[in-house]
Coordinates of C-alpha atoms in Angstrom, one line a residue:
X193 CA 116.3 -71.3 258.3
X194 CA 116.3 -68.0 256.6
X195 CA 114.5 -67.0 253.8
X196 CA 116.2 -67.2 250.4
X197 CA 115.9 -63.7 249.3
X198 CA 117.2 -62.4 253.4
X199 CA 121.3 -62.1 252.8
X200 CA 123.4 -63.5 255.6
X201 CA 125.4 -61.6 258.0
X202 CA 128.7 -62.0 256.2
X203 CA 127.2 -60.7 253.2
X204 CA 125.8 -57.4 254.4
X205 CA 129.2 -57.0 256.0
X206 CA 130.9 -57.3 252.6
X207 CA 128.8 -54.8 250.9
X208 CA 129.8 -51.2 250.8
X209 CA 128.4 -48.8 253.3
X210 CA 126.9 -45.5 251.5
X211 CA 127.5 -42.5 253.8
X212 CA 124.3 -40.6 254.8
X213 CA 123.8 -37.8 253.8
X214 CA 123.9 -34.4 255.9
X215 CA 121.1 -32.4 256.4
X216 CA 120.8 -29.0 256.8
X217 CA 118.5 -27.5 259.3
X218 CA 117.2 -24.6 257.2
X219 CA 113.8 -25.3 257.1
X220 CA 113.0 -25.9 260.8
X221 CA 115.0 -22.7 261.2
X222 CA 112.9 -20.6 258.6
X223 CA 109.5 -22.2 260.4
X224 CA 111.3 -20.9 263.6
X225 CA 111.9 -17.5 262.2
X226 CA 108.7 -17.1 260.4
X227 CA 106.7 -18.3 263.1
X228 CA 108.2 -15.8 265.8
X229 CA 107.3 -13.3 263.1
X230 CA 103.8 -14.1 263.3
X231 CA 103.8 -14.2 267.4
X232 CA 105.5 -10.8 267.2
X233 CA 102.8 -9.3 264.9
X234 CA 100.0 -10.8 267.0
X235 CA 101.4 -9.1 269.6
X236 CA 101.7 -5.4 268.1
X237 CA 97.8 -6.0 266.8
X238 CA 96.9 -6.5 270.6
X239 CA 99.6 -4.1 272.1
X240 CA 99.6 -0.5 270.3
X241 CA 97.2 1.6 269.4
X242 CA 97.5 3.6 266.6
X243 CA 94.3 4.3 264.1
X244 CA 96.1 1.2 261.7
X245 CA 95.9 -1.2 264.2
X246 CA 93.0 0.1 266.5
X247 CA 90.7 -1.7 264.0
X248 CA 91.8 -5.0 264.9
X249 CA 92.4 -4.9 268.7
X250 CA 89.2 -3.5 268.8
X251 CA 87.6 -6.6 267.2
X252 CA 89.5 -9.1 268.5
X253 CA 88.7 -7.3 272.1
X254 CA 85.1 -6.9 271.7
X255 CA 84.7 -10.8 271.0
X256 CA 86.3 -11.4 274.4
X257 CA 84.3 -8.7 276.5
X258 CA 80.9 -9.2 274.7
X259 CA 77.9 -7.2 275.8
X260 CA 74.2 -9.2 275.6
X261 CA 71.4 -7.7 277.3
X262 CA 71.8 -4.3 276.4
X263 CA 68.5 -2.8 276.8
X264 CA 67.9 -4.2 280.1
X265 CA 71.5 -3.1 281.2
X266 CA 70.6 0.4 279.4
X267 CA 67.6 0.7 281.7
X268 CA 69.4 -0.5 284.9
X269 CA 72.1 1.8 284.5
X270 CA 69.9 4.9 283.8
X271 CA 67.6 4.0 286.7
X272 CA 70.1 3.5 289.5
X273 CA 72.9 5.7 287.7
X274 CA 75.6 3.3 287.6
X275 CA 78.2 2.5 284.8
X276 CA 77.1 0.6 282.4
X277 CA 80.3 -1.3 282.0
X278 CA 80.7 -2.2 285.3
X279 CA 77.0 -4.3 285.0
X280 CA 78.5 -6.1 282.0
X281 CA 81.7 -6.7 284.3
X282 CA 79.7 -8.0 287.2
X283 CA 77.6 -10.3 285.2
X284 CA 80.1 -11.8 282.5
X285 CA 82.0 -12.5 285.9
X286 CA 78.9 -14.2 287.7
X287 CA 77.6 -16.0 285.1
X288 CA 78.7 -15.4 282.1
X289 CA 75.9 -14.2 280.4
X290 CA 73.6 -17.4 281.2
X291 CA 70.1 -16.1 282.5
X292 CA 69.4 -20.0 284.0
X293 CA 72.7 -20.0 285.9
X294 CA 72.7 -21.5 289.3
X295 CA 75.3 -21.7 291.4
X296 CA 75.9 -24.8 294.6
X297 CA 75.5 -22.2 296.6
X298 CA 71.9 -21.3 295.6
X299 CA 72.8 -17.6 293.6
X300 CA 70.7 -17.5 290.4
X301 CA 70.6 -15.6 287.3
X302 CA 72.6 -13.1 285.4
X303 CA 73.7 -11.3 288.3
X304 CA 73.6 -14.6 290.4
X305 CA 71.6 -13.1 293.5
X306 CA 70.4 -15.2 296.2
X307 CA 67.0 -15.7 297.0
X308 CA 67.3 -14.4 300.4
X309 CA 69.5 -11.1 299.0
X310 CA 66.4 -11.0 296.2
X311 CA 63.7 -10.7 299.6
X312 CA 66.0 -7.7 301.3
X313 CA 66.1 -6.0 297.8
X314 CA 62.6 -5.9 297.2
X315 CA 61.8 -4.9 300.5
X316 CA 64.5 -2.6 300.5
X317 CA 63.2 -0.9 297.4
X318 CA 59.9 -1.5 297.1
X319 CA 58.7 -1.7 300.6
X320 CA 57.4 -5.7 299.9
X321 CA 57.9 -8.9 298.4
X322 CA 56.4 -8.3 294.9
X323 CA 58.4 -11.0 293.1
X324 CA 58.8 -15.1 293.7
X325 CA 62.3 -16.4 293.1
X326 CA 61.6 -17.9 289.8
X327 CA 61.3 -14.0 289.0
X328 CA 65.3 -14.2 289.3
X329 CA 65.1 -15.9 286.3
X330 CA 64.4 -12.9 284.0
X331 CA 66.9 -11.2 282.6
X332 CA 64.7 -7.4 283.3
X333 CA 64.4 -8.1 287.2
X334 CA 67.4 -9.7 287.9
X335 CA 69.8 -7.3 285.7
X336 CA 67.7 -4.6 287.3
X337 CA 67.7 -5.9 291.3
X338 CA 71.2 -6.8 290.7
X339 CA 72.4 -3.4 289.8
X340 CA 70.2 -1.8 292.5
X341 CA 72.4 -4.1 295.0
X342 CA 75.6 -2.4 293.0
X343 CA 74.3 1.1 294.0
X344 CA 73.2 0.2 296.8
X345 CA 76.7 -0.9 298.1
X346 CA 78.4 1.7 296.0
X347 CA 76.7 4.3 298.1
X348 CA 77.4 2.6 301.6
X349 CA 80.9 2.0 300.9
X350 CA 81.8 4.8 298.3
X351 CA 84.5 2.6 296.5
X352 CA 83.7 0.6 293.7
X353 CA 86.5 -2.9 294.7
X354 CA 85.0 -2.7 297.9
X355 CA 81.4 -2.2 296.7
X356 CA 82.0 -5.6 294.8
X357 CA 83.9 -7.4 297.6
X358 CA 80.8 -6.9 299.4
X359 CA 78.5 -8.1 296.5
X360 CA 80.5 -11.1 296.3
X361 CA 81.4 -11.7 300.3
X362 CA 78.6 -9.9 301.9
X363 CA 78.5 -6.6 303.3
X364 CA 79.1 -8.0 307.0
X365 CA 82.0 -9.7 306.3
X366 CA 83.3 -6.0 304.3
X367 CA 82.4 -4.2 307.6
X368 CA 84.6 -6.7 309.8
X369 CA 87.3 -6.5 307.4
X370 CA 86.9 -2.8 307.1
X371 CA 87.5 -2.0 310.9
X372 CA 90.4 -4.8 311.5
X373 CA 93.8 -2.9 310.4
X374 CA 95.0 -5.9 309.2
X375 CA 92.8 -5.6 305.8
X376 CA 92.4 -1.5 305.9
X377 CA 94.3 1.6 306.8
X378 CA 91.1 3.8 306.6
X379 CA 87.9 1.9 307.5
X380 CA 87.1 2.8 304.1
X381 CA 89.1 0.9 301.4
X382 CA 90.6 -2.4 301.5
X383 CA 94.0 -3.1 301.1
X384 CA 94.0 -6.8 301.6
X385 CA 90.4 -9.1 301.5
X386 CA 91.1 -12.5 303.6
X387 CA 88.6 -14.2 301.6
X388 CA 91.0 -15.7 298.8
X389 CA 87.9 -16.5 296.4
X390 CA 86.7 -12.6 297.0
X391 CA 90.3 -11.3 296.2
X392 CA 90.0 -12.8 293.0
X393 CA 86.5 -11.8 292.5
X394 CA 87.0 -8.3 292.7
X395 CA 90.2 -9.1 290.7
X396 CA 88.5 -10.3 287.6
X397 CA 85.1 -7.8 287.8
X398 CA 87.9 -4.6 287.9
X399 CA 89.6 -5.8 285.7
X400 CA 86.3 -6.3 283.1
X401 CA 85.6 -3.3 283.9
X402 CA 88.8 -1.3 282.9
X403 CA 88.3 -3.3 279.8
X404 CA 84.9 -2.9 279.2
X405 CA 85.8 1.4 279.4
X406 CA 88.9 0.8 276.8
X407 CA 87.1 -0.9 274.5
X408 CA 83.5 0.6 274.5
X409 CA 84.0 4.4 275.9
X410 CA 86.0 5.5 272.2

């Protein structure tokens, strides 16, 4: 039984029918508009670079491609003469600026060297093992070992991408790659790296670097 206050079929049926009212789509088009206006204007604050807007890219910029450990990078740089920016490139890549990073592989540190790679340095450099591995731990030695590595490849190779292929890949595998005209023309620059996690290695440092020049070297 239905309630008393429910009406019945044939009663809804004889009551009028009030036609619904239209409605205009003017405020979803206005959010529309006014939001593409504001995607557009983001855009020309990031894109162009004229003194009015150079403020603001700049900012905006410098928040994504931070620079920590600037006194250690200073002295690494100075020491080894290398680019500053590319340092900050290498280790926001490797680790993102965490000194306790550790990788599965075994890579530790800022500049995520491996132990072994830590052994040839020193002896490399400093004609014996002065350090333990936990000494990869400080941001000093391992900004500073790390960036002797850079030169070190930098020097042997004499291109910067395939300096970093080899710091991410090994120098071995660079030298195989190097000599098989598959992945060079030259012997000395790489055209095409097999390793698809090196590619975008040297991908993402190269490209920190350019941006690291753009937004620091003013």
């Amino acid at each position: 039984m239905e309630p008393n206050n429910t009406p019945s079929n044939n009663e809804q049926r004889r009551r009028p029918r009030r036609r619904p009212k239209k409605r205009r789509g003017h405020g979803c088009l206005g959010f529309g508009i006014t939001l593409s206006i504001v995607v557009i204007a983001l855009i020309c604050v990031l894109m162009f670079t004229t003194n009015v807007l150079n403020g603001p890219k700049y900012k905006i910029l410098s928040m994504i491609y931070q620079k920590h450990y600037t006194t250690e990078v200073e002295a690494a740089a100075k020491e080894f003469d290398m680019d500053e920016n590319l340092i900050y490139a290498v280790i926001r890549t490797e680790s993102g600026f965490d000194e306790n990073a550790e990788s599965h592989a075994g890579a530790v540190g800022l500049m995520q060297l491996m132990p072994d790679t830590f052994s040839w340095l020193q002896e490399h450099k400093d004609g014996q093992v002065i350090y333990t591995d936990e000494a990869l731990r400080i941001p000093e030695i391992n900004i500073r070992y790390g960036t002797y590595y850079l030169s070190y490849l930098k020097e042997l190779y004499g291109d910067i991408p395939t300096a970093v292929a080899a710091y991410n890949a090994g120098a071995s595998a660079v030298d195989s790659w190097l000599s098989d005209p598959t992945y060079s023309d030259d012997g000395k620059t790489l055209k095409k790296i097999p390793y698809t996690e090196t590619e975008k290695y040297v991908k993402k440092v190269t490209h920190a670097w350019d941006r690291y020049q753009k937004i620091y070297n003013r």
